[in-house]
Amino acid sequence: MASFENPARPETETTVDGDDSSRGTIRFRSTLLSKPRALIQIADSISQQNPNFSLQFEHSLKPQEQFALVTGIFRVKVFLAGMASAKNMENLVAARKSLKISLEKSKALAFALEKAGPRLEEINQRLPSLEAAVRPIRAQKEALVEVGGHIDQAVGPAAAVLKVFDAVHGLEKSLLSDPRSDLSGYLSVLKRLEEALRFLADNCELAIQWLEDIVEYLEDNRVADDRYLSNLKKSLKTLRELQTNEEQGCLDGGLLEAALDKLEAEFRRLLTENSVPLPMSNASSHGEQACIAPSPLPVSVIQKLHAIIDRLTANNRLEKCISIYVEVRSSNVRSSLQALDLDYLEISISEFNDVQSIEGYIAQWGKHLEFAVKHLFEGEYNLCNDVFEKIGLDVWMGCFAKIAAQAGILAFLQFGKTVTDSKKDPIKLLKLLDIFTSLNKLRLDFNRLFGGKACLEIQTLTRDLIKSVIDGACEIFWELLVQVELQRQTPPPSDGSVPRLVSFITDYCNKLLGDNYRPILTQALVIHRSWKQEKFQERLLTDAVLNIIKATELNLETWSKAYEDTTLSCLFMMSNHWHLYKNLKGTELGGLLGDVRLREHEQYKEYYAAVYLRESWGKLPALLSREGLILFSGGRATARDLVKKRLRAFNEAFDDIYKKQSNWVVSDRDLREKICQLAVQAIVPVYRSYMQNYGPLVEQDVSASKYAKYTAQSLEKMLNSLFQPKLGKYGSAKSSHPNGKIDNVVTNQFRSAAHTVTGLEGQLVYPILLVNAMAYDYQLRRRGKKVLYTSSSPLPGGFSTTMEFSSSTKCDDELNTISIGLLHDHGIFEEHKM
């Protein structure tokens, strides 16, 4: 097809296809479209010369243009045909047929051209780049020859890098699989990936430098066009930025990170599936032996953990690894502790009034803390060492410290601190010593397990707790004497029973001096004084306890004087001296007091018992006097009147005493039975004898029941019912004897030994009182063969004593004790022989 730019070319061109000269192809130039008159002339000429013709256009026309052209020609031919004669009708039909065929061909051609349009557009877009690619051919021959060597040098490292990239992508399938089935194989593939990435990291820089050099060479020698060089520079800049930022994920598409995530998941799975809570029953079955707990994980599992940790550490994932380990293992320890019901550890200082309300929890606290330290934390300590030993001491110690803190060791220490912050109470001293005992028992374990720098918080809380325990215990101990002295101003029990203070102090001091508390109290006092740069001496403890007992005894003397009723005062002193004797004898405290001082309490008990009987029931037999009751003729009526009078007086006195003493209490059963028996022996035999001799005088009287009110048996029964403790009470039944910080103490029951008193029926027999002669500053005066001792100071209760014995009387020189008689202001009441 000729160019359209040739002006000399004719408007039409006729060609003949095949041998049929009557059929030809007429090609029209597009310029005819703008010349309709010329088009008509041409069509007329064609129809005259050759009716069998076809049309062909010089270049591609739009289908619309082709259709318009053909339609125009057709109309021209129709017009010409109409103007022609009938003889040309056949030619016109033939032309019509030919024109129709040409139209169909034009449509097919238009469809083909429309389909080829996008391809032509694509070729049109690629032509500039092809042109730019061919343009360097116009460069100088020498430059083209030299650039080949430079390109080869730059492409070598780049090709190696690309080859490694291909290898990295080849590992993708293996690394995205589950490592559980073949952990060692997975780790081997991961190492290959790490090596490949290291190669890329090391060689990408070199490859980029080579490529930058060749680009610079191409630019300097104008071997490549500017657009091409610009694209190269942009690509190299992107590579340089990635290299500078060390975005390794961009080198492998995030494959390494995905593989490490799977390793972390496998690390967690191994820990979780092999971490089983340890029940306390299993741990306690080992007894008191020191427990170096075996590793709670199998060796094979630990080996797998080592392999995973190595890879995670090599890829800067150690912190995440430790975080997973701490989370899983601390959760396992908490599960073990949850079975112990440790809700009490959350009790705040505002939730209880005093330490007695949580006394039971403190004992549990010691056992639970020992279990946690010796078994749970011991095991975690060893396991941290086994798993992270290769990483370093600081790492695994820090890991263990986090586990201990998250698992609950801080809650144990905080509970102890809460106890120390509670209200002061003597019982609190014992509980503080219990806490100190538990901590002291675990001292070596604490130092070994929590002695590292990572456990600084635990160390601080432990030191604070120990200091609070020691300060609180020592403060309470030294204040005990003051507290006892403060109780001196309170009233005594109205029923004459043993005050709670006395029963508490005896039991309390015995505990302090017992094997359980004395060593730990001594240690606490030693530590406390060492903080003050003071030395501790053993006698400080014993002297303090003895002073407390002395203050208690002085309280008893003071309280006894507060009673208006002398007999109640004697009953009170009798009960308390017996209580001290029975509860101190055979104890550490009793050993400190000594046998002499203990015997004094026993003697005082006997003394006050005798005075009590004399001042109360001992007065009743005298009311049943037989004086003036000699029966003679005519004196029976007189005797009956005397008997009635004396029985009336006896009944009134008995009722008065019984009514008054029915509210009194003797807590010790043996002492109570003994004093009741003495009262029975003082009254019943005399009453029985009197009624046997003189009862018939009034029994026949109309008002006999008014005078013979009691039988001997009823009197005995009534007397034996005295001094019973009130139900649900110990010590004082009716009076509240406040003891400040000691008010709520529950004391122990006391044991008493049986005492027997013998005598002739109808005679009043009193026990002999043994006293220490040195205790009351006795003065010795000799009267011939007799020695008289007189007390220069009255005994408690306002009674004085004298004694005399012959030179043959045996005397214990060591104890300097003797038998004495009891004297009253009215004279000798009873005489006793040695």
PDB file of C-alpha atoms in Angstrom, residues 477-486 547-548:
ATOM      1  CA  PHE A 477       7.349  -8.843 126.119  1.00  0.00           C
ATOM      2  CA  TRP A 478       8.806  -5.857 127.950  1.00  0.00           C
ATOM      3  CA  GLU A 479       5.329  -4.346 128.358  1.00  0.00           C
ATOM      4  CA  LEU A 480       3.883  -7.446 130.031  1.00  0.00           C
ATOM      5  CA  LEU A 481       5.005  -6.337 133.482  1.00  0.00           C
ATOM      6  CA  VAL A 482       3.389  -2.944 132.989  1.00  0.00           C
ATOM      7  CA  GLN A 483       0.166  -4.550 131.819  1.00  0.00           C
ATOM      8  CA  VAL A 484       0.050  -6.806 134.883  1.00  0.00           C
ATOM      9  CA  GLU A 485       0.646  -3.863 137.190  1.00  0.00           C
ATOM     10  CA  LEU A 486      -2.119  -1.879 135.506  1.00  0.00           C
ATOM     11  CA  ASN A 547       9.056  -9.947 137.948  1.00  0.00           C
ATOM     12  CA  ILE A 548       5.794 -10.660 136.144  1.00  0.00           C
TER      13      ILE A 548
END
